[in-house]
Coordinates of C-alpha atoms and ligand atoms in Angstrom, one line a residue:
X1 CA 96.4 110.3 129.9
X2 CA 94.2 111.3 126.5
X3 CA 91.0 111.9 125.3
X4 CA 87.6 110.2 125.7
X5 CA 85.0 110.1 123.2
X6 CA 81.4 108.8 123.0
X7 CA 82.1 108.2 118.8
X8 CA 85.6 107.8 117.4
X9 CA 85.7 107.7 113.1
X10 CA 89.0 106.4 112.5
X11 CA 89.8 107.7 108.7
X12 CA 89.1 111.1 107.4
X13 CA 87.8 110.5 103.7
X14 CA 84.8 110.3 102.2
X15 CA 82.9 107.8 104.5
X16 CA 83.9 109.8 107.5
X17 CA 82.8 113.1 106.0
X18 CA 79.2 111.7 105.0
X19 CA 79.4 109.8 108.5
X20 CA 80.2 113.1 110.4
X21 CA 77.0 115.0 108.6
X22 CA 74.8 112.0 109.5
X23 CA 76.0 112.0 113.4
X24 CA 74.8 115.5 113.0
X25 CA 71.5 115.0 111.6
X26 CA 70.6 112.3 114.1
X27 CA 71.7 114.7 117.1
X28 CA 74.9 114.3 119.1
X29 CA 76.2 116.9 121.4
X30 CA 79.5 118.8 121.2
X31 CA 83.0 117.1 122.4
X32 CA 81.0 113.6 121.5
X33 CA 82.9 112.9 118.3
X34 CA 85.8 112.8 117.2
X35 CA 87.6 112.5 113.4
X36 CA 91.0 111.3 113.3
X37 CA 92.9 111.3 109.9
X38 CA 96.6 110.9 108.0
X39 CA 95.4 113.1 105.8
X40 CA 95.9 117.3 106.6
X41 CA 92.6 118.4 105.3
X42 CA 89.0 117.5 106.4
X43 CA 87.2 114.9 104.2
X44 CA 86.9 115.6 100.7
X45 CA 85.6 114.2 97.8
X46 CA 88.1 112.0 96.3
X47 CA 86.6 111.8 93.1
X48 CA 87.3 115.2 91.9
X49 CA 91.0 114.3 92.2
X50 CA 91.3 112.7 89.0
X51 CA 88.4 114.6 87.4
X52 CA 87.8 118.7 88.5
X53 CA 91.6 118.8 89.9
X54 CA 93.8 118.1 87.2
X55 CA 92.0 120.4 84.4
X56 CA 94.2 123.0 83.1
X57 CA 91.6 125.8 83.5
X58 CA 89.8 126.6 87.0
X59 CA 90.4 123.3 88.3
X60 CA 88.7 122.2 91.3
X61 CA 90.6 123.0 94.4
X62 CA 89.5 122.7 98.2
X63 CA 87.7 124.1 100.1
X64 CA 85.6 123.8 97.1
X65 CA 84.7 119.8 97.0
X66 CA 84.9 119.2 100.4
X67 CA 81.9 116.6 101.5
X68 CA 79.3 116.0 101.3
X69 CA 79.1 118.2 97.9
X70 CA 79.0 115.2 95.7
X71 CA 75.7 114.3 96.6
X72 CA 74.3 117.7 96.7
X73 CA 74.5 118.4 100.5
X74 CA 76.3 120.4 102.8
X75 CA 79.8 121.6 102.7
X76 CA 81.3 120.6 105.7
X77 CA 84.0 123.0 106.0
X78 CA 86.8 123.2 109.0
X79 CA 84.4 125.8 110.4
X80 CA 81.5 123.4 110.2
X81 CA 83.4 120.8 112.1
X82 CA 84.0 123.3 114.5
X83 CA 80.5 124.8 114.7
X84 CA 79.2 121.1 115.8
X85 CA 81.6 120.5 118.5
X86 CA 83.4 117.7 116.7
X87 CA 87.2 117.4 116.8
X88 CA 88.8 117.1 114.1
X89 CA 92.6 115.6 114.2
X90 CA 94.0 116.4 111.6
X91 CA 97.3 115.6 110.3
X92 CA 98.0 112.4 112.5
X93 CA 98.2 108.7 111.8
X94 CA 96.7 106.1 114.3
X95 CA 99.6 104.0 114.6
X96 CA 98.2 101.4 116.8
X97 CA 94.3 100.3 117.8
X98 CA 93.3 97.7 120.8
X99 CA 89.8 96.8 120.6
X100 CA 89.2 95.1 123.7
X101 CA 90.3 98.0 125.7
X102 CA 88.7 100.5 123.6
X103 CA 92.0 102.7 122.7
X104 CA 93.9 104.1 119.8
X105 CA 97.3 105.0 120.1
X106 CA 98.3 108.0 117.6
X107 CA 102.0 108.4 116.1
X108 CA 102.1 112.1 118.8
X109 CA 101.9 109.3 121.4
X110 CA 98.0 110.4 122.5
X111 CA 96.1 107.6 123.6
X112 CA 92.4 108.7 122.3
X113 CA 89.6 105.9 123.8
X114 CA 86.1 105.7 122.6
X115 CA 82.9 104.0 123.4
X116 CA 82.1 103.3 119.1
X117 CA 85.0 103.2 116.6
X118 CA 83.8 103.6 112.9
X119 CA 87.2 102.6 110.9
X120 CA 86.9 104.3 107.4
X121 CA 90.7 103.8 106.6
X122 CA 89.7 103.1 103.2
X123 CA 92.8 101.8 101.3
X124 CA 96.2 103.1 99.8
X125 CA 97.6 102.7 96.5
X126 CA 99.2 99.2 95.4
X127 CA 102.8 100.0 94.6
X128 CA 105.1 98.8 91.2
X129 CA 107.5 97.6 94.2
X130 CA 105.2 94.6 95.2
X131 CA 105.2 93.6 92.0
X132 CA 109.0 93.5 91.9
X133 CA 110.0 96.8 89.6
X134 CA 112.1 99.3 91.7
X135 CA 112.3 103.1 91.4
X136 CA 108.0 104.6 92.4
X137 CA 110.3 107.0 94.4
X138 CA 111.3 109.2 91.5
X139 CA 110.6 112.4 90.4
X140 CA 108.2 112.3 87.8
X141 CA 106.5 108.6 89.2
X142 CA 103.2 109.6 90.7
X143 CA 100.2 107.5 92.1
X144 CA 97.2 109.2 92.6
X145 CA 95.3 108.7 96.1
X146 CA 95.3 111.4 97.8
X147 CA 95.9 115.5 97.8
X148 CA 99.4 115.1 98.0
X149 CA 99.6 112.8 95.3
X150 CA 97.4 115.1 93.1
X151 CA 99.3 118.4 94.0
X152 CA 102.5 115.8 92.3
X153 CA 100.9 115.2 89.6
X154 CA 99.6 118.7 89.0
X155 CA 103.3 120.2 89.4
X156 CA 104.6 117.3 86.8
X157 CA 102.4 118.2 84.0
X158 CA 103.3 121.7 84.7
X159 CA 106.8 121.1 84.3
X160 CA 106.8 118.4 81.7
X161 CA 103.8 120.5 79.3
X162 CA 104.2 118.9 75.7
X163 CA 106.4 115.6 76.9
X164 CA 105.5 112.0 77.0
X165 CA 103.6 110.7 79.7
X166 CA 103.0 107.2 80.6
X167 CA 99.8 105.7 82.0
X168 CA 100.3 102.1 84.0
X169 CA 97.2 100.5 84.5
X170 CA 94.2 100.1 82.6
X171 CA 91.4 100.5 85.3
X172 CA 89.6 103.4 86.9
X173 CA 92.9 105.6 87.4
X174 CA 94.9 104.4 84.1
X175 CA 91.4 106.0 81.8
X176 CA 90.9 108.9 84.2
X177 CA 94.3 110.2 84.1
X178 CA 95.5 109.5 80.3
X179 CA 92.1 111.5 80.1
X180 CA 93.7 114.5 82.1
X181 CA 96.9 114.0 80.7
X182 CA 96.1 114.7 76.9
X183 CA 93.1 117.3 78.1
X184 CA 97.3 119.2 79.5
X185 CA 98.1 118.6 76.0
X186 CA 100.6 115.5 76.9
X187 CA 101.8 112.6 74.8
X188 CA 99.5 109.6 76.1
X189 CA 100.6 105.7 76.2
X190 CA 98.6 103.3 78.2
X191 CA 100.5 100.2 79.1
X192 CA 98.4 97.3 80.8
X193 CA 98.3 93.4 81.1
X194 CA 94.9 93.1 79.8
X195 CA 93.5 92.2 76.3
X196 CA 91.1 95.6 76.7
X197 CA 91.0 98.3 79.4
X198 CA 88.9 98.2 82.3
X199 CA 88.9 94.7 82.4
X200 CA 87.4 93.9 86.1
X201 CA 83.8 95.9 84.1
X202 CA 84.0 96.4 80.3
X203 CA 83.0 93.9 77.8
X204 CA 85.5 93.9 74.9
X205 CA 82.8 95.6 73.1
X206 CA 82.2 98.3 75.0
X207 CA 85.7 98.7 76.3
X208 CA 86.5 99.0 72.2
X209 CA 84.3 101.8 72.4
X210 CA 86.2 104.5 74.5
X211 CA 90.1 102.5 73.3
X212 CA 89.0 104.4 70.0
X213 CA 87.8 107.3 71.6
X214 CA 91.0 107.8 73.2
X215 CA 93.0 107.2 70.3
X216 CA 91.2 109.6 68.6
X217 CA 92.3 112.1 71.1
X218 CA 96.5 111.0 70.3
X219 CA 96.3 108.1 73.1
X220 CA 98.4 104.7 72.7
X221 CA 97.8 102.0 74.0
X222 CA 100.3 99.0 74.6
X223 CA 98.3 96.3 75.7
X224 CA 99.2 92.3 77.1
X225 CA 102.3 93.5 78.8
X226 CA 103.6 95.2 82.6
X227 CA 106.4 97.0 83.0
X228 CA 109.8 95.3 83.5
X229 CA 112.1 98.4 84.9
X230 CA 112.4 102.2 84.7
X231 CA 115.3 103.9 82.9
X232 CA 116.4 106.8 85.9
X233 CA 119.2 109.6 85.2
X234 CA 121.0 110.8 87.8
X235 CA 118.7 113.3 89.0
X236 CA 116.2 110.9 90.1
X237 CA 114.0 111.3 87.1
X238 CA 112.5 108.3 85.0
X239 CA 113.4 108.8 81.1
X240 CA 112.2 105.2 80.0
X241 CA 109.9 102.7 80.5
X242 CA 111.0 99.5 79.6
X243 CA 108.4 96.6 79.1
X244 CA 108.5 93.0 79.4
X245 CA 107.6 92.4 76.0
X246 CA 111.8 94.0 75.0
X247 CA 110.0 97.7 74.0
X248 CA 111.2 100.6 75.8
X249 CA 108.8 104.2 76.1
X250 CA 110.6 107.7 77.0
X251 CA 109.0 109.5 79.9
X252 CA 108.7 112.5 80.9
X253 CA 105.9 111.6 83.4
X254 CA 104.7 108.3 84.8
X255 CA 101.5 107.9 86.1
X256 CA 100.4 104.4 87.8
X257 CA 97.5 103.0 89.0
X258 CA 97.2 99.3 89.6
X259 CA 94.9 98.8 92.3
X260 CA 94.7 99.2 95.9
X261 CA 94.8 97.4 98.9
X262 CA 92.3 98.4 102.4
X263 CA 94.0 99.9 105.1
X264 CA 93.4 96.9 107.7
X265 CA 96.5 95.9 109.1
X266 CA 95.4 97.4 112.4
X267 CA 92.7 94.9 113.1
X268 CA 94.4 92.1 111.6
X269 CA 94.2 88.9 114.8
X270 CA 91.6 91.2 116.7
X271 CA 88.4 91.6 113.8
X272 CA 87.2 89.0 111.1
X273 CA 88.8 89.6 108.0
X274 CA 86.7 88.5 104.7
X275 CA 87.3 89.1 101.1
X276 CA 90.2 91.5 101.7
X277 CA 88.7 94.0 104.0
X278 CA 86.8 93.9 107.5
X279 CA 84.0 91.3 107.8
X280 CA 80.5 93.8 108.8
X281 CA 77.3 92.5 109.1
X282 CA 74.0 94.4 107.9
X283 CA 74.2 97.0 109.9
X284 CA 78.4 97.6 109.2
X285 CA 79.1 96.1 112.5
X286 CA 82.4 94.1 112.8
X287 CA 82.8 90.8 114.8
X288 CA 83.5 93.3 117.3
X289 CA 80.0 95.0 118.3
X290 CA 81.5 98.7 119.5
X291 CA 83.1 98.4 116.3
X292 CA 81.9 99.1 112.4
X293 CA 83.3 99.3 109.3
X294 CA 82.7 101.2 106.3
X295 CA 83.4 102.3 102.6
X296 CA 86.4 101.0 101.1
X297 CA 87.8 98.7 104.0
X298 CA 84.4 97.1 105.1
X299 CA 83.0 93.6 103.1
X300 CA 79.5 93.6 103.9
X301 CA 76.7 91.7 102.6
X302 CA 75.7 92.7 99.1
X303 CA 71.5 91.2 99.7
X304 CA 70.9 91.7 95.7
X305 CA 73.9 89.7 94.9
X306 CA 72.9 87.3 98.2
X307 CA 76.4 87.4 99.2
X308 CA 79.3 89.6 100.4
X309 CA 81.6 92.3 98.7
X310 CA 84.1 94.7 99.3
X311 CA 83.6 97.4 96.9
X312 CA 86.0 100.6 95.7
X313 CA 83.7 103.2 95.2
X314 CA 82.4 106.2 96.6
X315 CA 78.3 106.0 96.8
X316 CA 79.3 102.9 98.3
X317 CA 81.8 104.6 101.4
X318 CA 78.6 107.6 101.5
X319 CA 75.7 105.5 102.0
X320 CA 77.7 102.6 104.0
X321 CA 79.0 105.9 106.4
X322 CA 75.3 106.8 106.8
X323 CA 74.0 103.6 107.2
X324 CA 76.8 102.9 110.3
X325 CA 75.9 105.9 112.0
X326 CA 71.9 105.3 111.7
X327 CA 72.6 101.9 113.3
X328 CA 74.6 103.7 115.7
X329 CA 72.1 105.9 116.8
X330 CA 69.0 103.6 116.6
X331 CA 71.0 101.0 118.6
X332 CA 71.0 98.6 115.9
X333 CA 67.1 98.7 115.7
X334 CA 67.8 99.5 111.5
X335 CA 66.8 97.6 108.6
X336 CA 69.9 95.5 106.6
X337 CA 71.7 97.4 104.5
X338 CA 70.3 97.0 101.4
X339 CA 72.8 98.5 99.0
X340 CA 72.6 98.7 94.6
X341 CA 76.0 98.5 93.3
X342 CA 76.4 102.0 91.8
X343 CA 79.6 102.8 89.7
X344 CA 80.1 105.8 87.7
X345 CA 83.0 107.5 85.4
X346 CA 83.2 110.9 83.6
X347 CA 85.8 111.3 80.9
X348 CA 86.7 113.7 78.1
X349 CA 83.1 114.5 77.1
X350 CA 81.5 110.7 77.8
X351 CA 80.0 110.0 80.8
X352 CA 78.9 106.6 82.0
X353 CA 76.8 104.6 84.6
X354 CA 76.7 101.2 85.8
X355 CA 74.5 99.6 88.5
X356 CA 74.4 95.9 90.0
X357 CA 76.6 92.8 88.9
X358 CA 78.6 92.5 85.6
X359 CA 77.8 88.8 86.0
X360 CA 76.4 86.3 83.4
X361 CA 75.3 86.7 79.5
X362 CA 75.9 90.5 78.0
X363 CA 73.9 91.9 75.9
X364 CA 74.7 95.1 74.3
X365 CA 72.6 98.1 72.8
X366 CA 72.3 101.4 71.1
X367 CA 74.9 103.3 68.8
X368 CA 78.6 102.4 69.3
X369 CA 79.4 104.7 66.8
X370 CA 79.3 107.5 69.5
X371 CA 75.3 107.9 70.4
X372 CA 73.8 106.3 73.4
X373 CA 74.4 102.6 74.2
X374 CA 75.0 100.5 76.8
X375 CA 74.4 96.4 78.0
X376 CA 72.7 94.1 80.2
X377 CA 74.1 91.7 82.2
X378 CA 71.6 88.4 82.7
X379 CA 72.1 85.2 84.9
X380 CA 69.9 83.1 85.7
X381 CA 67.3 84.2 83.8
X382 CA 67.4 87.5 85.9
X383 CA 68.5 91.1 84.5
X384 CA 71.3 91.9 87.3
X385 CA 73.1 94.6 85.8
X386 CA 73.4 97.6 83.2
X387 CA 75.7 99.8 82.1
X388 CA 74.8 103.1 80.1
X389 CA 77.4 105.9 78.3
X390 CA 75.9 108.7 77.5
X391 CA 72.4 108.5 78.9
X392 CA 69.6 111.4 80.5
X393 CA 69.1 111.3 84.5
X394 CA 65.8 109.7 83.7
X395 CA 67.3 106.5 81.4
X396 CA 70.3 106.5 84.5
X397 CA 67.6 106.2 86.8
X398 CA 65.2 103.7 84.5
X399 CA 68.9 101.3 84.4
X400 CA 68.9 101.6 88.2
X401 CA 65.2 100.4 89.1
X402 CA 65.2 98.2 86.4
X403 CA 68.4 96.5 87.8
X404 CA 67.4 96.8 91.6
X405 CA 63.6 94.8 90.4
X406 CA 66.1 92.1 88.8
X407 CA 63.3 91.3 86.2
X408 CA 63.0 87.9 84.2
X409 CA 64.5 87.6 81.1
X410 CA 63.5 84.9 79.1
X411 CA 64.9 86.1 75.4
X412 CA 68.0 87.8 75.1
X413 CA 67.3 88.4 71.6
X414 CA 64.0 90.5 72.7
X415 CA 66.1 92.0 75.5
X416 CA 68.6 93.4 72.7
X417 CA 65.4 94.4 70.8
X418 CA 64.8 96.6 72.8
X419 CA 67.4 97.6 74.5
X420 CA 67.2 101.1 76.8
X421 CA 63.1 100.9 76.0
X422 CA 63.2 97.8 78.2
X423 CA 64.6 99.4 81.3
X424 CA 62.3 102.2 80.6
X425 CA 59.4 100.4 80.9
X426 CA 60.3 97.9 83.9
Ligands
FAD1 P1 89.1 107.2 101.7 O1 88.3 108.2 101.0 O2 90.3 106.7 101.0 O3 89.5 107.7 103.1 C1 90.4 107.0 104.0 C2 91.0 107.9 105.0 O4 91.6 107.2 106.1 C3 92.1 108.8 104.4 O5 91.9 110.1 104.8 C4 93.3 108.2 105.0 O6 94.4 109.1 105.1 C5 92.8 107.8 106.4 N1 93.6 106.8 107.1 C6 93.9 105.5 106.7 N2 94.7 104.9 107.6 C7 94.8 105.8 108.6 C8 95.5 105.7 109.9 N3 96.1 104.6 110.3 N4 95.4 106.8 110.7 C9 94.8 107.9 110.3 N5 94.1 108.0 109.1 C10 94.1 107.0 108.3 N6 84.7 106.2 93.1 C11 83.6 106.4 92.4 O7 82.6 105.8 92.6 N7 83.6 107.4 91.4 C12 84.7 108.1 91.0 O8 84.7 108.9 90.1 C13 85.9 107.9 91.8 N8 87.0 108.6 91.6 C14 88.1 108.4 92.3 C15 89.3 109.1 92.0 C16 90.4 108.9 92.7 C17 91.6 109.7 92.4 C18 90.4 107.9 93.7 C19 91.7 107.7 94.5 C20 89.3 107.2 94.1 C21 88.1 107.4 93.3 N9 87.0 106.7 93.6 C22 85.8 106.9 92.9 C23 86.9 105.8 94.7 C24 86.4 106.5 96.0 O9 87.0 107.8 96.2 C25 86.6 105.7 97.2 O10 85.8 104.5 97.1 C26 86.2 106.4 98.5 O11 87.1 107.5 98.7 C27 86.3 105.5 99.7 O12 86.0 106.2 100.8 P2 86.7 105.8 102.3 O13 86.3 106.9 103.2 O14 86.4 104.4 102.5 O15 88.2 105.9 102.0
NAD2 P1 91.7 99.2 89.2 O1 91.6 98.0 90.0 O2 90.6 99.9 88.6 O3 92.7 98.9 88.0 C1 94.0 98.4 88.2 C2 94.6 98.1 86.8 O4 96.0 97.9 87.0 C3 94.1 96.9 86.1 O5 93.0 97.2 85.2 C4 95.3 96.5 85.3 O6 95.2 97.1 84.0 C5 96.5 97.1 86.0 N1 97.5 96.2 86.6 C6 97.3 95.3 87.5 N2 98.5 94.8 87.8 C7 99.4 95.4 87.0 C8 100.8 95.3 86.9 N3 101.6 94.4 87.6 N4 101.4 96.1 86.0 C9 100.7 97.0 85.3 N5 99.4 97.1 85.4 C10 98.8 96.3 86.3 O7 92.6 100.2 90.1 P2 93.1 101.7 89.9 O8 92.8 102.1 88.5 O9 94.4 101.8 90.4 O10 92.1 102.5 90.9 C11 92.3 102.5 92.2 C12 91.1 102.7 93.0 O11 90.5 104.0 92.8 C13 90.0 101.7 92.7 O12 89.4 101.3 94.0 C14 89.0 102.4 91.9 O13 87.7 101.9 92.1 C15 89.1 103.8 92.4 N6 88.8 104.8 91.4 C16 87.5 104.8 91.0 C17 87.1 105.7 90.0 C18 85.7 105.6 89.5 O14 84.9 104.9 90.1 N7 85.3 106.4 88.5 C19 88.0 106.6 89.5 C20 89.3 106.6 90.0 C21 89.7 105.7 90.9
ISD3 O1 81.0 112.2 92.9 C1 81.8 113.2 92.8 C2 82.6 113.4 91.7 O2 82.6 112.7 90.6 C3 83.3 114.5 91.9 O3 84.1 115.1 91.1 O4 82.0 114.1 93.7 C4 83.0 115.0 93.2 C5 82.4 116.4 93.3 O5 81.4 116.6 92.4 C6 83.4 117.5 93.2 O6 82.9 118.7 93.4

């Protein structure tokens, strides 16, 4: 015997919080939902892990950035969940899911059935072992996906004040952390594969841009190499780095971040798998119709770009959640998901947005010597993405309209002419 709910969120992150918020909005009654999630706290937002969290003075700590605070709404608090009547299971791992009878079976053995399943299992960390170097396991190795993970990292810089800290990976964690890392007054190297960091976005010009902001602020950067092996004493701890190009670092710390996979193993032989992540249509339902999909695990279809993506982000997992649950509620009876790209980062004192598709001919603009600037991305004769450090809330907002429009562009050289004043007057 278990439970029986009307809604069932598998996944208790950031889609699930802004799903849980909508569900409440729209009208559900108590003992209708439920929230079931690894994790031991209610949904947060994950982006103040590598940002608010890891500052040396008042850092962000829960019950603070619970969601939905990142978009300026509620705080859903353990109380709130318990106010609306939804149950919240905490602490527990779904271990294994059967869609054609409508069950999940938990790792405390309760079989919890449900008439909608919204999986929002997002996706774990990718680890150095699948890429054949031993030893994440030590001490002073940390990834960064969760609390726990954070609470590591917070205890290693702590403990290792002043000492050398490795970054592995140049992409959203790798610039976020080395960030965090010399803001805690540690010795910075970044090692990654790439020519330039944040390859999978950055132009080289612009990813020039913050490398020399960073090593203005004493970070290294080792690029066009991986690690080969770690160096570990006998009390578990890492004290080198040793890279396939023959150099070895010392470590005091090691932080890695090298992508991530979704967390869709369950489904795999019962859903449509596409692109990495569960198939959704427009209204985040999966080939399955009592199930959806959303945030980082769904690929749905992208109708700017005219085809489908799975994307990493979190406006993405907020408005996808909300989007599920309206579809939910109005039995389908919903427009398509009609969802603008939206990517963001905030380091050291820069700050940067990007919106759309970093497809086609670039075209940069503005002061790289530290002012405002950013670049267009045209294909096709068709603006279909921006990117802007430094900008107001209007010019972020004058990128994204611009970008959504996807205006003609017949001269790159006038587009470059007038750079931000274009978007602004789209
Ligand atoms: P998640 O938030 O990862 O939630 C998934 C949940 O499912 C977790 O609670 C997990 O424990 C649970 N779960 C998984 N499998 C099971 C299971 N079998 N049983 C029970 N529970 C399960 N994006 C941005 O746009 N801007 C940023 O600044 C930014 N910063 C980030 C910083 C960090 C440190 C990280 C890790 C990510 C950041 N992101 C950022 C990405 C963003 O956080 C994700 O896109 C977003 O969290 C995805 O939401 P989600 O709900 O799909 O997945
Ligand atoms: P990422 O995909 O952004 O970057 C991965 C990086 O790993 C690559 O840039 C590359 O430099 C490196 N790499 C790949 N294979 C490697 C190897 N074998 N050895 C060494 N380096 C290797 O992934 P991430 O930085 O790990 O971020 C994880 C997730 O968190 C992503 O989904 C990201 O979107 C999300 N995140 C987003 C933000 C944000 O949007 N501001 C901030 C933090 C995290
Ligand atoms: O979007 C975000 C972000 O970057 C954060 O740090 O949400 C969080 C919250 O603002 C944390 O309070």
């Amino acid at each position: 015997m278990g439970r029986a709910f009307v809604y069932v969120i598998l996944g208790g992150g950031v889609a699930a919080g802004y799903a849980a918020l909508e569900f409440t909005k729209r009208g559900i009654s108590h003992g209708e939902l439920c929230i079931i999630s690894e994790e031991s706290v209610p949904p947060y937002e994950r982006p103040a892990l590598s940002k608010g969290f890891l500052l040396p003075e008042a850092p962000a700590r829960l019950p603070s950035f619970h969601t939905c605070v990142g978009a300026n709404e509620e705080r859903l608090t353990p109380e709130w969940y318990k106010e609306h009547g939804i149950e919240l299971v905490i602490g527990t791992q779904v271990k294994s899911v059967d869609v054609r009878r409508k069950t999940l079976l938990t790792g405390s053995g309760e079989t919890i059935s449900y008439k909608v399943l919204i999986i929002a299992t997002g996706a774990r960390a990718l680890k150095l072992e699948e890429f054949g170097v031993k030893g994440s396991d030590s001490e002073n190795v940390c990834y960064l996906r969760d609390l726990a993970d954070a609470n590591r990292l917070v205890d290693l810089m702590e403990s290792s004040s002043g000492g050398n800290a490795i970054v592995i990976g140049g992409g959203y964690i790798g610039m976020e952390c080395a960030a965090s890392l010399v803001i805690n007054r540690m010795n910075v190297t970044m090692v990654f594969p790439e020519e330039h960091c944040m390859a999978r976005l950055f132009t080289p010009k612009i990813a020039s841009f913050y490398e020399e902001f960073y090593k203005s602020k004493g970070v290294k950067f080792v690029k066009g190499t991986i690690l080969s092996s770690f160096d570990i004493a006998s009390n578990r701890k890492v004290t080198a780095v040793n890279l396939r190009d023959g150099s070895s670092l010392p470590a005091d710390v090691v932080v890695v971040g090298i992508g991530i996979r979704p967390n869709k193993s369950l489904f795999e032989g019962q859903l449509t798998l596409e692109k990495g992540g569960i198939k959704v249509n427009g209204k985040m339902q999966s080939s399955n119709s009592s199930v959806y999909a959303v945030g980082d695990v769904a690929t749905f279809p992208v109708k700017v770009f005219g085809e489908s993506r799975r994307l990493e982000h979190v406006d993405s997992a907020r408005k996808s959640a909300r989007h599920a649950v309206t579809a939910i509620m109005e039995r389908n009876q919903v427009d398509e998901f009609d969802y603008l790209p939206f990517f963001y980062s905030r380091i050291f004192t820069l700050s940067w947005q990007f919106y759309g598709d970093n497809a086609g001919d670039v075209v940069h603009f503005g002061d790289f010597s530290g002012g405002t600037f950013g670049a267009y991305w045209v294909r096709k004769g068709q603006l279909v993405g921006s990117f802007l450090e430094g900008g107001t809330k209007e010019e972020y907002e004058a990128i994204a309209k611009a970008t959504r429009l996807k205006p003609e562009v017949e001269d790159l050289a006038e587009l470059e002419r007038q750079g931000l004043g274009f978007a602004l007057t789209v």
